[in-house]
Structure formats: C-alpha cells, structure tokens
PDB file of C-alpha atoms in Angstrom:
ATOM      1  CA  UNK K   1      36.888 -47.001  29.377  1.00  0.00           C
ATOM      2  CA  UNK K   2      33.148 -46.936  30.081  1.00  0.00           C
ATOM      3  CA  UNK K   3      31.609 -50.282  31.068  1.00  0.00           C
ATOM      4  CA  UNK K   4      27.806 -50.394  30.956  1.00  0.00           C
ATOM      5  CA  UNK K   5      24.990 -52.823  30.318  1.00  0.00           C
ATOM      6  CA  UNK K   6      23.739 -53.050  26.735  1.00  0.00           C
ATOM      7  CA  UNK K   7      20.131 -53.440  25.576  1.00  0.00           C
ATOM      8  CA  UNK K   8      19.175 -54.083  21.955  1.00  0.00           C
ATOM      9  CA  UNK K   9      15.575 -54.559  20.850  1.00  0.00           C
ATOM     10  CA  UNK K  10      13.828 -54.985  17.521  1.00  0.00           C
ATOM     11  CA  UNK K  11      10.124 -54.115  17.645  1.00  0.00           C
ATOM     12  CA  UNK K  12       8.279 -55.970  14.905  1.00  0.00           C
ATOM     13  CA  UNK K  13       4.881 -57.210  13.811  1.00  0.00           C
ATOM     14  CA  UNK K  14       3.688 -60.595  15.082  1.00  0.00           C
ATOM     15  CA  UNK K  15       6.421 -63.221  14.842  1.00  0.00           C
ATOM     16  CA  UNK K  16       5.696 -66.864  13.965  1.00  0.00           C
ATOM     17  CA  UNK K  17       4.785 -68.475  17.337  1.00  0.00           C
ATOM     18  CA  UNK K  18       6.527 -71.784  16.626  1.00  0.00           C
ATOM     19  CA  UNK K  19       9.805 -70.045  15.742  1.00  0.00           C
ATOM     20  CA  UNK K  20       9.700 -67.437  18.510  1.00  0.00           C
ATOM     21  CA  UNK K  21      12.028 -69.075  21.038  1.00  0.00           C
ATOM     22  CA  UNK K  22      14.552 -70.100  18.385  1.00  0.00           C
ATOM     23  CA  UNK K  23      14.588 -66.605  16.869  1.00  0.00           C
ATOM     24  CA  UNK K  24      15.135 -64.934  20.239  1.00  0.00           C
ATOM     25  CA  UNK K  25      17.960 -67.252  21.235  1.00  0.00           C
ATOM     26  CA  UNK K  26      19.701 -66.996  17.871  1.00  0.00           C
ATOM     27  CA  UNK K  27      19.459 -63.193  17.852  1.00  0.00           C
ATOM     28  CA  UNK K  28      21.082 -62.992  21.285  1.00  0.00           C
ATOM     29  CA  UNK K  29      23.730 -65.664  20.650  1.00  0.00           C
ATOM     30  CA  UNK K  30      25.039 -64.256  17.368  1.00  0.00           C
ATOM     31  CA  UNK K  31      25.027 -60.647  18.551  1.00  0.00           C
ATOM     32  CA  UNK K  32      26.855 -61.499  21.776  1.00  0.00           C
ATOM     33  CA  UNK K  33      29.370 -63.758  20.020  1.00  0.00           C
ATOM     34  CA  UNK K  34      30.256 -60.989  17.568  1.00  0.00           C
ATOM     35  CA  UNK K  35      30.752 -58.448  20.351  1.00  0.00           C
ATOM     36  CA  UNK K  36      32.894 -60.947  22.269  1.00  0.00           C
ATOM     37  CA  UNK K  37      35.083 -61.631  19.231  1.00  0.00           C
ATOM     38  CA  UNK K  38      35.656 -57.891  18.912  1.00  0.00           C
ATOM     39  CA  UNK K  39      36.794 -57.662  22.534  1.00  0.00           C
ATOM     40  CA  UNK K  40      33.820 -55.620  23.731  1.00  0.00           C
ATOM     41  CA  UNK K  41      32.527 -58.068  26.367  1.00  0.00           C
ATOM     42  CA  UNK K  42      34.003 -58.901  29.747  1.00  0.00           C
ATOM     43  CA  UNK K  43      34.754 -62.458  30.807  1.00  0.00           C
ATOM     44  CA  UNK K  44      31.808 -62.326  33.218  1.00  0.00           C
ATOM     45  CA  UNK K  45      29.301 -60.684  30.851  1.00  0.00           C
ATOM     46  CA  UNK K  46      25.838 -62.222  31.181  1.00  0.00           C
ATOM     47  CA  UNK K  47      23.693 -62.545  28.048  1.00  0.00           C
ATOM     48  CA  UNK K  48      19.906 -62.652  28.503  1.00  0.00           C
ATOM     49  CA  UNK K  49      17.683 -63.192  25.430  1.00  0.00           C
ATOM     50  CA  UNK K  50      14.099 -61.967  25.226  1.00  0.00           C
ATOM     51  CA  UNK K  51      11.395 -62.825  22.718  1.00  0.00           C
ATOM     52  CA  UNK K  52       7.714 -61.980  22.645  1.00  0.00           C
ATOM     53  CA  UNK K  53       5.223 -62.002  19.764  1.00  0.00           C
ATOM     54  CA  UNK K  54       6.259 -58.465  18.789  1.00  0.00           C
ATOM     55  CA  UNK K  55       9.877 -58.109  19.821  1.00  0.00           C
ATOM     56  CA  UNK K  56      13.329 -59.666  19.834  1.00  0.00           C
ATOM     57  CA  UNK K  57      15.760 -58.330  22.411  1.00  0.00           C
ATOM     58  CA  UNK K  58      18.980 -59.075  24.237  1.00  0.00           C
ATOM     59  CA  UNK K  59      20.462 -57.629  27.436  1.00  0.00           C
ATOM     60  CA  UNK K  60      24.210 -58.002  28.000  1.00  0.00           C
ATOM     61  CA  UNK K  61      26.073 -56.943  31.131  1.00  0.00           C
ATOM     62  CA  UNK K  62      29.567 -55.418  31.289  1.00  0.00           C
ATOM     63  CA  UNK K  63      29.928 -54.133  27.732  1.00  0.00           C
ATOM     64  CA  UNK K  64      32.803 -51.753  26.966  1.00  0.00           C
ATOM     65  CA  UNK K  65      32.431 -48.529  25.002  1.00  0.00           C
ATOM     66  CA  UNK K  66      35.754 -49.398  23.363  1.00  0.00           C
ATOM     67  CA  UNK K  67      37.731 -52.599  23.252  1.00  0.00           C
ATOM     68  CA  UNK K  68      41.278 -52.610  24.562  1.00  0.00           C
ATOM     69  CA  UNK K  69      44.048 -52.000  22.059  1.00  0.00           C
ATOM     70  CA  UNK K  70      45.720 -55.231  20.995  1.00  0.00           C
ATOM     71  CA  UNK K  71      49.406 -55.928  20.448  1.00  0.00           C
ATOM     72  CA  UNK K  72      50.013 -57.903  17.268  1.00  0.00           C
ATOM     73  CA  UNK K  73      53.071 -59.175  15.420  1.00  0.00           C
ATOM     74  CA  UNK K  74      52.938 -58.784  11.649  1.00  0.00           C
ATOM     75  CA  UNK K  75      55.004 -61.000   9.388  1.00  0.00           C
ATOM     76  CA  UNK K  76      56.476 -58.838   6.634  1.00  0.00           C
ATOM     77  CA  UNK K  77      58.523 -61.091   4.320  1.00  0.00           C
ATOM     78  CA  UNK K  78      61.535 -63.430   4.245  1.00  0.00           C
ATOM     79  CA  UNK K  79      64.847 -61.787   5.136  1.00  0.00           C
ATOM     80  CA  UNK K  80      66.277 -62.780   1.746  1.00  0.00           C
ATOM     81  CA  UNK K  81      63.610 -60.641   0.068  1.00  0.00           C
ATOM     82  CA  UNK K  82      63.511 -57.831   2.628  1.00  0.00           C
ATOM     83  CA  UNK K  83      67.243 -57.078   2.732  1.00  0.00           C
ATOM     84  CA  UNK K  84      69.816 -56.696  -0.014  1.00  0.00           C
ATOM     85  CA  UNK K  85      73.367 -58.076   0.036  1.00  0.00           C
ATOM     86  CA  UNK K  86      74.504 -55.131   2.171  1.00  0.00           C
ATOM     87  CA  UNK K  87      71.737 -55.631   4.702  1.00  0.00           C
ATOM     88  CA  UNK K  88      69.774 -52.568   3.582  1.00  0.00           C
ATOM     89  CA  UNK K  89      66.011 -52.487   3.114  1.00  0.00           C
ATOM     90  CA  UNK K  90      64.866 -53.588  -0.301  1.00  0.00           C
ATOM     91  CA  UNK K  91      62.254 -51.666  -2.345  1.00  0.00           C
ATOM     92  CA  UNK K  92      59.860 -54.537  -1.637  1.00  0.00           C
ATOM     93  CA  UNK K  93      60.232 -54.087   2.126  1.00  0.00           C
ATOM     94  CA  UNK K  94      59.807 -50.313   1.942  1.00  0.00           C
ATOM     95  CA  UNK K  95      56.693 -50.772  -0.182  1.00  0.00           C
ATOM     96  CA  UNK K  96      55.262 -53.259   2.346  1.00  0.00           C
ATOM     97  CA  UNK K  97      55.920 -50.891   5.247  1.00  0.00           C
ATOM     98  CA  UNK K  98      54.329 -48.003   3.360  1.00  0.00           C
ATOM     99  CA  UNK K  99      51.204 -50.090   2.747  1.00  0.00           C
ATOM    100  CA  UNK K 100      51.001 -50.639   6.509  1.00  0.00           C
ATOM    101  CA  UNK K 101      51.322 -46.900   7.195  1.00  0.00           C
ATOM    102  CA  UNK K 102      54.996 -46.895   8.230  1.00  0.00           C
ATOM    103  CA  UNK K 103      58.191 -45.420   6.815  1.00  0.00           C
ATOM    104  CA  UNK K 104      61.852 -46.407   7.112  1.00  0.00           C
ATOM    105  CA  UNK K 105      62.005 -45.040  10.680  1.00  0.00           C
ATOM    106  CA  UNK K 106      60.671 -48.402  11.935  1.00  0.00           C
ATOM    107  CA  UNK K 107      63.498 -50.405  10.335  1.00  0.00           C
ATOM    108  CA  UNK K 108      65.545 -50.610  13.573  1.00  0.00           C
ATOM    109  CA  UNK K 109      62.477 -52.032  15.348  1.00  0.00           C
ATOM    110  CA  UNK K 110      61.991 -54.953  12.967  1.00  0.00           C
ATOM    111  CA  UNK K 111      62.735 -58.400  14.366  1.00  0.00           C
ATOM    112  CA  UNK K 112      64.398 -61.319  12.620  1.00  0.00           C
ATOM    113  CA  UNK K 113      62.830 -64.607  13.669  1.00  0.00           C
ATOM    114  CA  UNK K 114      62.786 -68.166  12.348  1.00  0.00           C
ATOM    115  CA  UNK K 115      59.863 -68.895  10.051  1.00  0.00           C
ATOM    116  CA  UNK K 116      59.953 -72.519   9.085  1.00  0.00           C
ATOM    117  CA  UNK K 117      63.316 -73.264   7.464  1.00  0.00           C
ATOM    118  CA  UNK K 118      64.156 -69.614   6.825  1.00  0.00           C
ATOM    119  CA  UNK K 119      64.210 -66.300   8.636  1.00  0.00           C
ATOM    120  CA  UNK K 120      61.605 -63.561   8.229  1.00  0.00           C
ATOM    121  CA  UNK K 121      61.186 -59.999   9.376  1.00  0.00           C
ATOM    122  CA  UNK K 122      58.378 -59.191  11.805  1.00  0.00           C
ATOM    123  CA  UNK K 123      56.917 -55.885  12.959  1.00  0.00           C
ATOM    124  CA  UNK K 124      55.421 -55.448  16.417  1.00  0.00           C
ATOM    125  CA  UNK K 125      52.374 -53.194  16.207  1.00  0.00           C
ATOM    126  CA  UNK K 126      49.276 -52.162  18.132  1.00  0.00           C
ATOM    127  CA  UNK K 127      45.782 -52.440  16.666  1.00  0.00           C
ATOM    128  CA  UNK K 128      43.198 -50.005  17.966  1.00  0.00           C
ATOM    129  CA  UNK K 129      40.351 -51.679  19.836  1.00  0.00           C
ATOM    130  CA  UNK K 130      36.902 -51.623  18.243  1.00  0.00           C
ATOM    131  CA  UNK K 131      34.534 -48.830  19.249  1.00  0.00           C
ATOM    132  CA  UNK K 132      31.069 -49.950  20.355  1.00  0.00           C
ATOM    133  CA  UNK K 133      29.301 -47.926  17.640  1.00  0.00           C
ATOM    134  CA  UNK K 134      31.047 -49.832  14.861  1.00  0.00           C
ATOM    135  CA  UNK K 135      31.218 -53.097  16.787  1.00  0.00           C
ATOM    136  CA  UNK K 136      27.511 -53.196  17.550  1.00  0.00           C
ATOM    137  CA  UNK K 137      26.633 -52.308  13.962  1.00  0.00           C
ATOM    138  CA  UNK K 138      28.664 -55.272  12.768  1.00  0.00           C
ATOM    139  CA  UNK K 139      27.140 -57.551  15.411  1.00  0.00           C
ATOM    140  CA  UNK K 140      23.577 -56.419  14.646  1.00  0.00           C
ATOM    141  CA  UNK K 141      24.039 -56.972  10.918  1.00  0.00           C
ATOM    142  CA  UNK K 142      25.358 -60.478  11.605  1.00  0.00           C
ATOM    143  CA  UNK K 143      22.566 -61.304  14.057  1.00  0.00           C
ATOM    144  CA  UNK K 144      19.855 -60.294  11.590  1.00  0.00           C
ATOM    145  CA  UNK K 145      21.521 -62.040   8.651  1.00  0.00           C
ATOM    146  CA  UNK K 146      21.908 -65.315  10.560  1.00  0.00           C
ATOM    147  CA  UNK K 147      18.424 -65.503  12.083  1.00  0.00           C
ATOM    148  CA  UNK K 148      16.856 -68.940  11.399  1.00  0.00           C
ATOM    149  CA  UNK K 149      13.865 -67.405   9.632  1.00  0.00           C
ATOM    150  CA  UNK K 150      11.442 -70.066   8.333  1.00  0.00           C
ATOM    151  CA  UNK K 151      10.223 -67.762   5.564  1.00  0.00           C
ATOM    152  CA  UNK K 152      11.216 -64.170   4.829  1.00  0.00           C
ATOM    153  CA  UNK K 153       8.932 -61.464   3.494  1.00  0.00           C
ATOM    154  CA  UNK K 154       9.817 -58.412   1.441  1.00  0.00           C
ATOM    155  CA  UNK K 155       8.324 -55.049   2.342  1.00  0.00           C
ATOM    156  CA  UNK K 156       8.852 -51.447   1.303  1.00  0.00           C
ATOM    157  CA  UNK K 157      10.418 -48.838   3.588  1.00  0.00           C
ATOM    158  CA  UNK K 158       8.431 -45.651   4.180  1.00  0.00           C
ATOM    159  CA  UNK K 159      11.237 -43.748   5.955  1.00  0.00           C
ATOM    160  CA  UNK K 160      14.982 -43.933   6.558  1.00  0.00           C
ATOM    161  CA  UNK K 161      15.818 -44.628   2.935  1.00  0.00           C
ATOM    162  CA  UNK K 162      16.829 -42.760  -0.205  1.00  0.00           C
ATOM    163  CA  UNK K 163      13.667 -43.857  -2.014  1.00  0.00           C
ATOM    164  CA  UNK K 164      10.740 -44.054   0.450  1.00  0.00           C
ATOM    165  CA  UNK K 165       8.080 -46.414  -0.805  1.00  0.00           C
ATOM    166  CA  UNK K 166      10.437 -48.005  -3.314  1.00  0.00           C
ATOM    167  CA  UNK K 167      13.412 -49.326  -1.371  1.00  0.00           C
ATOM    168  CA  UNK K 168      12.665 -52.645   0.301  1.00  0.00           C
ATOM    169  CA  UNK K 169      14.164 -55.048   2.830  1.00  0.00           C
ATOM    170  CA  UNK K 170      13.635 -58.684   3.730  1.00  0.00           C
ATOM    171  CA  UNK K 171      12.860 -59.901   7.226  1.00  0.00           C
ATOM    172  CA  UNK K 172      10.617 -62.344   9.038  1.00  0.00           C
ATOM    173  CA  UNK K 173       8.047 -59.556   9.667  1.00  0.00           C
ATOM    174  CA  UNK K 174       8.045 -55.761   9.133  1.00  0.00           C
ATOM    175  CA  UNK K 175      10.170 -54.029  11.787  1.00  0.00           C
ATOM    176  CA  UNK K 176       8.941 -50.741  13.258  1.00  0.00           C
ATOM    177  CA  UNK K 177      11.403 -49.866  16.021  1.00  0.00           C
ATOM    178  CA  UNK K 178      14.998 -50.337  17.121  1.00  0.00           C
ATOM    179  CA  UNK K 179      16.464 -49.727  20.583  1.00  0.00           C
ATOM    180  CA  UNK K 180      20.195 -49.743  21.328  1.00  0.00           C
ATOM    181  CA  UNK K 181      21.210 -48.457  24.756  1.00  0.00           C
ATOM    182  CA  UNK K 182      24.637 -48.622  26.379  1.00  0.00           C
ATOM    183  CA  UNK K 183      23.730 -47.589  29.883  1.00  0.00           C
ATOM    184  CA  UNK K 184      21.565 -44.539  29.176  1.00  0.00           C
ATOM    185  CA  UNK K 185      23.396 -43.631  25.941  1.00  0.00           C
ATOM    186  CA  UNK K 186      21.872 -44.419  22.562  1.00  0.00           C
ATOM    187  CA  UNK K 187      24.230 -46.320  20.272  1.00  0.00           C
ATOM    188  CA  UNK K 188      23.499 -44.904  16.778  1.00  0.00           C
ATOM    189  CA  UNK K 189      23.225 -48.174  14.863  1.00  0.00           C
ATOM    190  CA  UNK K 190      20.864 -48.843  11.961  1.00  0.00           C
ATOM    191  CA  UNK K 191      18.999 -51.891  10.710  1.00  0.00           C
ATOM    192  CA  UNK K 192      16.094 -52.640   8.372  1.00  0.00           C
ATOM    193  CA  UNK K 193      15.659 -48.955   7.550  1.00  0.00           C
ATOM    194  CA  UNK K 194      15.501 -48.019  11.249  1.00  0.00           C
ATOM    195  CA  UNK K 195      17.802 -45.858  13.355  1.00  0.00           C
ATOM    196  CA  UNK K 196      18.224 -46.857  17.000  1.00  0.00           C
ATOM    197  CA  UNK K 197      16.658 -44.749  19.739  1.00  0.00           C
ATOM    198  CA  UNK K 198      15.633 -45.087  23.375  1.00  0.00           C
ATOM    199  CA  UNK K 199      11.901 -45.710  23.085  1.00  0.00           C
ATOM    200  CA  UNK K 200       9.746 -48.727  22.341  1.00  0.00           C
ATOM    201  CA  UNK K 201       6.051 -49.545  22.153  1.00  0.00           C
ATOM    202  CA  UNK K 202       3.995 -51.066  24.936  1.00  0.00           C
ATOM    203  CA  UNK K 203       1.157 -53.576  24.661  1.00  0.00           C
ATOM    204  CA  UNK K 204      -1.395 -52.708  21.978  1.00  0.00           C
ATOM    205  CA  UNK K 205      -4.208 -51.927  24.441  1.00  0.00           C
ATOM    206  CA  UNK K 206      -2.932 -52.638  27.976  1.00  0.00           C
ATOM    207  CA  UNK K 207       0.042 -50.253  28.023  1.00  0.00           C
ATOM    208  CA  UNK K 208      -0.454 -47.380  30.441  1.00  0.00           C
ATOM    209  CA  UNK K 209       2.046 -45.330  28.418  1.00  0.00           C
ATOM    210  CA  UNK K 210       3.132 -45.761  24.815  1.00  0.00           C
ATOM    211  CA  UNK K 211       5.699 -45.127  23.529  1.00  0.00           C
ATOM    212  CA  UNK K 212       7.801 -46.181  26.498  1.00  0.00           C
ATOM    213  CA  UNK K 213      10.993 -44.146  26.943  1.00  0.00           C
ATOM    214  CA  UNK K 214      13.831 -46.237  28.355  1.00  0.00           C
TER     215      UNK K 214
END
C-alpha cells in the first residue's frame, strides 16, 4: 500500500479577506476528517491548512492510496425467521444472503449469537478499503459543501461541462484551478467544473514562472 503526502489546492479569484482564515481552516478540517473516517490517514498524519487571497489548500502527511480492508459482522435476522422447524434456511434468509452477494455456500459460516432476548444469525465479512480516488472525491465534495461562505455567487462554467456557458455552479468566488497530488501522482478528482492536475498559478506579476508545475 503506497503511503505518500497529499496536497489539494483550489485556485480562485480574490477571497473575502475577513473570512480567509476561517475558510482555509474549515477546508482543511473537513477534508482531513472525511479522509480519516474512510481509513485513508495514519494515526500520525499531520494536517497543514493554507489560505491566501487567491487559494485554499491543505497538505496532509502519510495518506494511503487505499485504506485497509475492514472485518465487519453483519446481523442478518432472528434465528426464528432465518431457520425453519427443521433448522434449514428459510426463503427470507436466502433472499437476504443473495442481496449481500452470497449464496447458500456461506450457511455453515453463519454464527448464532444472543441479540437482546433472542438469538440472531450473523455473517462475518470483509469490506474493501476505500481507494484514494473515490475517497478524496467524497472528501473534497464535503469540504466545499461545508465551507462557511458568508455569501455565495453563481457563475457560468466555460469548460468541463456538458453545456459550456450555460451550466453554472455556486461558490464564494470563481475557481480557476484544482491541484490534487498524492506524492507526484495526480488524483483525478473534480470540483466546480475543474479536473485536478499538477500545476497552479503564481503571483499575478511577481511570479518568475507561471503556471507552476508541482
């Protein structure tokens, strides 16, 4: 499993100065919390927020390309419903197993355990860990949706949409660039009509090179 540092940056037009620090911190906190909940961060991951008049960014150390698989125990149904008088699987149990992607071959593996005042059948299973591509997309969507924006504006998208010039999004200011790097690898997430890459813009007139390739 690849462990690398993660950098995410939104390059935007001038942000409200009074809200800048709060926006930067909220962007970093929500994004990191979502990745942590999905098992993609290490216990010692360090989250560093960045905010300037034209960008919101977060750098997170020790981010996994894929979360570890997780063992889970699934409650199926009460034994009285799952088994008939002869102890054979009922149609209801077989239907439940089918919905979970299993057939009757797992019947010997089911466990009978107390569940309150009655017994229930449980199935031990393994859930695949989240991949960073999907996990970061979810985290980015949450971070943008939960930003404490004093006042949103609506603007039309010129590219990256089915109807350029007609489709619109809402954000604190128009966004013009998105960076998402796991180590040196671009994570192909999307937001606000933008697709992530590995380049950003420098200062309007002091940058020695622009765009800046990361």
